[in-house]
Amino acid sequence: MTRVDERFALAGGIAAEVIDAAVRKVKEGARLLDVAAFAEALIAEKGAKPAFPINISINQRAAHYTPDIDDEACFQKGDLVKVDIGVHVDGYIGDVARSKAVGGRHRELIKAAEAALEAAIELIKPGVATNEVGGVVEKTIHGFGFRPVSNLTGHRLTEWNLHGGVVVPNVRTMHGYRLKEGDVFAIEPFATDGAGRVVDEPKAMIFRYLSDRPVRMREARLILGFVKENYSTLPFAERWIAHLVPRFKLGLALRQLVSSKALHAYHVLKEKENGLVSQAEHSILVTSGGCEILTEV
Ligand code: MN
Ligand code: MN
């Protein structure tokens, strides 16, 4: 392993430990906010930082839901929960996700995403193209009688960059990137009993710094300076910055920053036909003969 690989492995190892512990806390009646606070505190305890706010997306929601500061939502019996955790150490990122059914249903749907991830990992080695990986993911999920979510993808991981330019589709596409030794990728199949596409909900609780822009509101300028300094190019949660400004100004300040393109807003993503969605994700390092899973304990 090179020095860079070791750093990715360190972040991945911490992400693996944290997701194990966090998923164990997902139970009927537990609060989403408590699981989020627990996971993010554990990341800090291990000497790392979140690469993005923990995503806890339930049922039709596929991604980008993170609890609000005063979120009272609890897990309920029958919920299909996706927990997605990102950890970084000095900008080297581990990205891992798992699905859990509260009360044990949805077994096949969860298995479909997990089997697709396994099949992708089995296939990956230098020279394999990302669209072939997408083909295997699609075929595996179809084999379970479900659909892959075609507009969510895996992605390359580079230093300080969660989406390093190259995607790994969850369906067979025309063209792909040929994987090479040393590449680090997050592979993340999503399976659904719905249409196989996600759409934006109006709400966004996760944001990312884009650029310095003139904004009128003092509180908006304060937020922009803080997030640039503290989170750089990585996403952050509204609840992480809520202490900076009076609560009644927070939403307005964020909206101003998004409309002036100083910040990017990650809208909550839900399945287009309100199908249930499962997800499985690992970060992997392409090695000479295959790949190594970085986000496994
Ligand atoms: Mn993820
Ligand atoms: Mn990812």
Coordinates of C-alpha atoms and ligand atoms in Angstrom, one line a residue:
M1 CA 0.0 0.0 0.0
T2 CA 1.2 3.5 -0.8
R3 CA 1.0 6.3 1.8
V4 CA -2.2 7.6 0.1
D5 CA -3.8 4.1 0.2
E6 CA -3.0 3.8 3.9
R7 CA -4.8 7.1 4.6
F8 CA -7.8 6.0 2.7
A9 CA -7.7 2.7 4.6
L10 CA -7.5 4.5 7.9
A11 CA -10.6 6.6 7.1
G12 CA -12.4 3.6 5.7
G13 CA -11.6 1.5 8.8
I14 CA -13.1 4.2 11.1
A15 CA -16.2 4.5 8.9
A16 CA -16.7 0.7 9.1
E17 CA -16.5 0.8 12.9
V18 CA -18.9 3.7 13.1
I19 CA -21.5 2.3 10.8
D20 CA -21.5 -1.0 12.7
A21 CA -22.2 0.9 16.0
A22 CA -24.7 3.3 14.4
V23 CA -26.8 0.6 12.7
R24 CA -27.1 -1.2 16.1
K25 CA -28.8 1.9 17.5
V26 CA -31.4 1.9 14.7
K27 CA -34.4 0.4 16.6
E28 CA -38.1 1.0 17.0
G29 CA -38.7 4.1 19.1
A30 CA -35.1 5.4 18.9
R31 CA -34.7 9.0 17.7
L32 CA -32.9 9.7 14.4
L33 CA -31.2 12.7 15.9
D34 CA -29.7 10.6 18.7
V35 CA -28.3 8.1 16.2
A36 CA -26.8 11.0 14.2
A37 CA -25.3 12.6 17.3
F38 CA -23.9 9.2 18.5
A39 CA -22.3 8.5 15.1
E40 CA -20.8 11.9 14.7
A41 CA -19.4 11.9 18.2
L42 CA -17.9 8.5 17.7
I43 CA -16.1 9.7 14.5
A44 CA -14.6 12.6 16.5
E45 CA -13.6 10.2 19.3
K46 CA -11.7 8.1 16.8
G47 CA -9.7 11.2 15.7
A48 CA -11.5 11.7 12.4
K49 CA -14.2 14.0 11.0
P50 CA -17.4 13.4 9.1
A51 CA -16.9 13.7 5.4
F52 CA -20.6 14.6 5.2
P53 CA -23.5 14.6 7.7
I54 CA -24.8 11.1 8.4
N55 CA -27.6 10.3 6.0
I56 CA -30.6 8.5 7.6
S57 CA -33.0 8.0 4.8
I58 CA -36.2 6.0 5.5
N59 CA -38.5 4.0 3.1
Q60 CA -39.2 6.0 -0.1
R61 CA -36.4 8.4 0.8
A62 CA -33.1 7.2 -0.9
A63 CA -30.6 9.7 0.3
H64 CA -29.7 13.1 1.8
Y65 CA -32.0 13.1 4.8
T66 CA -30.1 14.1 7.9
P67 CA -31.9 15.0 11.1
D68 CA -32.7 18.7 11.9
I69 CA -31.5 20.2 15.2
D70 CA -34.9 19.8 16.8
D71 CA -35.9 16.7 14.8
E72 CA -38.3 14.5 16.9
A73 CA -38.6 11.7 14.3
C74 CA -38.2 8.2 15.6
F75 CA -37.7 4.8 13.8
Q76 CA -41.0 2.9 13.5
K77 CA -41.7 -0.7 13.1
G78 CA -41.6 -1.6 9.4
D79 CA -39.2 1.2 8.4
L80 CA -36.6 0.4 5.8
V81 CA -33.6 2.5 7.0
K82 CA -30.5 3.5 5.0
V83 CA -27.6 4.7 7.1
D84 CA -24.8 6.3 5.1
I85 CA -21.7 7.5 6.8
G86 CA -18.7 9.4 5.5
V87 CA -15.4 9.8 7.5
H88 CA -12.4 11.7 6.5
V89 CA -8.9 12.0 7.9
D90 CA -7.0 15.0 6.5
G91 CA -9.3 14.9 3.4
Y92 CA -9.0 11.1 2.8
I93 CA -12.5 9.7 2.7
G94 CA -14.3 6.5 3.6
D95 CA -17.9 6.2 2.5
V96 CA -20.1 3.3 3.6
A97 CA -23.8 2.6 3.8
R98 CA -26.1 -0.2 5.0
S99 CA -29.8 -0.9 5.0
K100 CA -31.7 -2.1 8.0
A101 CA -35.3 -3.1 8.4
V102 CA -36.9 -2.1 11.7
G103 CA -38.9 -5.1 12.6
G104 CA -37.3 -7.4 10.0
R105 CA -39.3 -7.0 6.8
H106 CA -38.0 -6.0 3.3
R107 CA -35.4 -8.8 3.4
E108 CA -35.3 -9.5 -0.3
L109 CA -35.0 -5.8 -1.2
I110 CA -32.1 -5.4 1.2
K111 CA -30.5 -8.6 -0.2
A112 CA -30.8 -7.3 -3.7
A113 CA -28.6 -4.2 -3.0
E114 CA -26.1 -6.2 -1.0
A115 CA -25.8 -8.9 -3.6
A116 CA -25.3 -6.2 -6.3
L117 CA -22.5 -4.7 -4.3
E118 CA -20.9 -8.1 -3.8
A119 CA -21.1 -8.8 -7.5
A120 CA -19.6 -5.5 -8.4
I121 CA -16.7 -6.0 -5.9
E122 CA -16.2 -9.5 -7.4
L123 CA -15.9 -8.0 -10.9
I124 CA -13.7 -5.1 -10.1
K125 CA -10.0 -5.2 -11.2
P126 CA -7.8 -3.0 -13.3
G127 CA -9.1 -2.8 -16.9
V128 CA -12.8 -3.4 -16.0
A129 CA -14.9 -0.5 -17.1
T130 CA -17.4 1.3 -14.9
N131 CA -20.3 0.6 -17.2
E132 CA -19.6 -3.1 -16.9
V133 CA -19.9 -2.7 -13.2
G134 CA -23.2 -1.0 -13.7
G135 CA -24.3 -3.9 -15.9
V136 CA -23.6 -6.4 -13.2
V137 CA -25.4 -4.3 -10.6
E138 CA -28.4 -3.9 -12.8
K139 CA -28.5 -7.6 -13.7
T140 CA -28.2 -8.7 -10.0
I141 CA -31.0 -6.4 -8.8
H142 CA -33.2 -7.5 -11.7
G143 CA -32.5 -11.1 -10.6
F144 CA -34.3 -10.3 -7.3
G145 CA -37.3 -8.8 -9.2
F146 CA -36.4 -5.2 -8.4
R147 CA -35.0 -2.2 -10.2
P148 CA -31.8 -0.4 -9.7
V149 CA -32.1 3.4 -9.1
S150 CA -30.6 4.6 -12.3
N151 CA -29.9 8.2 -11.4
L152 CA -27.9 7.5 -8.3
T153 CA -24.3 6.3 -8.8
G154 CA -21.1 5.3 -7.1
H155 CA -18.3 7.7 -7.4
R156 CA -14.5 8.1 -7.3
L157 CA -13.0 9.3 -4.1
T158 CA -10.1 11.7 -4.2
E159 CA -8.5 13.9 -1.6
W160 CA -11.1 16.4 -0.2
N161 CA -13.5 15.4 -3.0
L162 CA -16.5 13.1 -2.5
H163 CA -17.3 13.0 -6.1
G164 CA -14.0 12.8 -7.9
G165 CA -15.2 13.2 -11.5
V166 CA -15.9 9.6 -12.4
V167 CA -19.2 7.8 -11.6
V168 CA -20.0 4.1 -11.3
P169 CA -23.5 3.7 -12.7
N170 CA -26.1 1.3 -11.3
V171 CA -27.2 0.3 -14.7
R172 CA -25.5 -0.7 -17.9
T173 CA -24.5 2.5 -19.8
M174 CA -22.8 3.0 -23.2
H175 CA -19.4 4.3 -22.1
G176 CA -17.3 3.8 -19.0
Y177 CA -14.0 4.6 -17.4
R178 CA -11.5 1.8 -17.2
L179 CA -10.5 1.2 -13.6
K180 CA -6.8 1.2 -12.8
E181 CA -4.7 0.1 -9.9
G182 CA -4.7 2.6 -7.1
D183 CA -8.1 4.1 -7.9
V184 CA -10.4 4.5 -4.9
F185 CA -14.2 4.3 -5.5
A186 CA -17.4 4.2 -3.5
I187 CA -19.7 1.5 -5.0
E188 CA -23.3 2.0 -4.0
P189 CA -26.2 0.1 -5.6
F190 CA -29.7 1.2 -4.7
A191 CA -32.6 -1.2 -5.3
T192 CA -36.3 -0.3 -5.4
D193 CA -39.7 -1.8 -6.0
G194 CA -40.7 1.6 -7.6
A195 CA -39.8 3.2 -10.9
G196 CA -36.0 3.2 -10.4
R197 CA -35.5 6.9 -10.3
V198 CA -35.3 9.4 -7.6
V199 CA -36.6 13.0 -7.6
D200 CA -35.8 16.0 -5.4
E201 CA -38.0 16.8 -2.4
P202 CA -38.3 20.6 -1.7
K203 CA -36.4 20.2 1.6
A204 CA -32.6 20.4 1.9
M205 CA -30.7 19.9 5.2
I206 CA -27.3 19.3 3.7
F207 CA -25.2 21.9 1.9
R208 CA -21.7 22.4 0.5
Y209 CA -19.5 25.5 0.0
L210 CA -19.2 26.5 -3.7
S211 CA -17.7 30.0 -3.9
D212 CA -17.4 33.4 -2.3
R213 CA -20.3 35.5 -3.5
P214 CA -21.6 38.8 -2.3
V215 CA -24.6 38.4 -0.1
R216 CA -26.5 41.1 1.6
M217 CA -27.4 39.4 4.9
R218 CA -24.8 39.6 7.6
E219 CA -25.8 36.2 9.0
A220 CA -25.3 34.7 5.5
R221 CA -21.8 36.1 5.3
L222 CA -21.0 34.7 8.7
I223 CA -22.2 31.2 7.7
L224 CA -20.3 31.3 4.5
G225 CA -17.0 32.2 6.2
F226 CA -17.5 29.5 8.8
V227 CA -18.3 26.7 6.4
K228 CA -15.5 27.5 4.1
E229 CA -13.1 27.5 7.0
N230 CA -14.4 24.4 8.7
Y231 CA -15.8 22.1 6.0
S232 CA -13.9 23.3 2.9
T233 CA -15.2 21.3 -0.1
L234 CA -17.2 18.7 1.9
P235 CA -20.9 18.8 2.8
F236 CA -22.3 20.0 6.1
A237 CA -25.6 19.9 7.9
E238 CA -27.8 22.8 8.8
R239 CA -27.7 21.5 12.4
W240 CA -23.9 21.9 12.5
I241 CA -24.2 25.7 11.9
A242 CA -27.4 26.4 13.8
H243 CA -25.4 27.9 16.7
L244 CA -24.0 30.7 14.5
V245 CA -27.0 32.8 13.9
P246 CA -30.5 33.4 15.5
R247 CA -32.7 30.4 14.6
F248 CA -35.3 32.5 12.9
K249 CA -32.7 33.8 10.4
L250 CA -31.0 30.5 9.7
G251 CA -33.3 29.3 6.9
L252 CA -33.4 32.7 5.2
A253 CA -29.6 33.0 5.3
L254 CA -29.2 29.5 3.8
R255 CA -31.7 30.2 1.0
Q256 CA -29.8 33.4 0.1
L257 CA -26.5 31.6 -0.1
V258 CA -28.1 28.9 -2.3
S259 CA -29.8 31.3 -4.6
S260 CA -26.5 33.3 -5.0
K261 CA -24.7 30.0 -5.7
A262 CA -22.4 30.4 -2.8
L263 CA -23.7 27.1 -1.5
H264 CA -25.0 24.0 -3.1
A265 CA -28.1 22.4 -1.5
Y266 CA -28.5 18.6 -1.5
H267 CA -32.2 18.1 -1.6
V268 CA -33.7 15.1 0.0
L269 CA -34.1 12.4 -2.7
K270 CA -37.2 10.2 -2.9
E271 CA -38.2 7.4 -5.2
K272 CA -40.3 8.8 -8.0
E273 CA -43.2 6.4 -7.5
N274 CA -42.8 6.2 -3.8
G275 CA -41.2 2.8 -4.0
L276 CA -39.2 1.5 -1.1
V277 CA -35.4 1.9 -1.5
S278 CA -32.5 -0.2 -0.2
Q279 CA -28.8 0.7 -0.4
A280 CA -25.5 -1.0 0.2
E281 CA -22.1 0.8 -0.1
H282 CA -18.4 0.1 0.3
S283 CA -15.3 2.1 -0.5
I284 CA -12.8 0.1 -2.4
L285 CA -9.2 0.3 -3.6
V286 CA -8.4 -1.2 -7.0
T287 CA -5.4 -3.5 -6.5
S288 CA -3.3 -5.3 -9.1
G289 CA -5.5 -8.5 -9.0
G290 CA -8.9 -7.1 -8.0
C291 CA -9.9 -4.8 -5.2
E292 CA -9.7 -4.4 -1.5
I293 CA -12.7 -3.3 0.6
L294 CA -11.6 -0.3 2.7
T295 CA -14.8 0.0 4.8
E296 CA -14.8 -3.4 6.5
V297 CA -14.0 -4.0 10.1
Ligands
MN1 MN -22.4 7.0 1.1
MN2 MN -21.2 7.4 -1.7

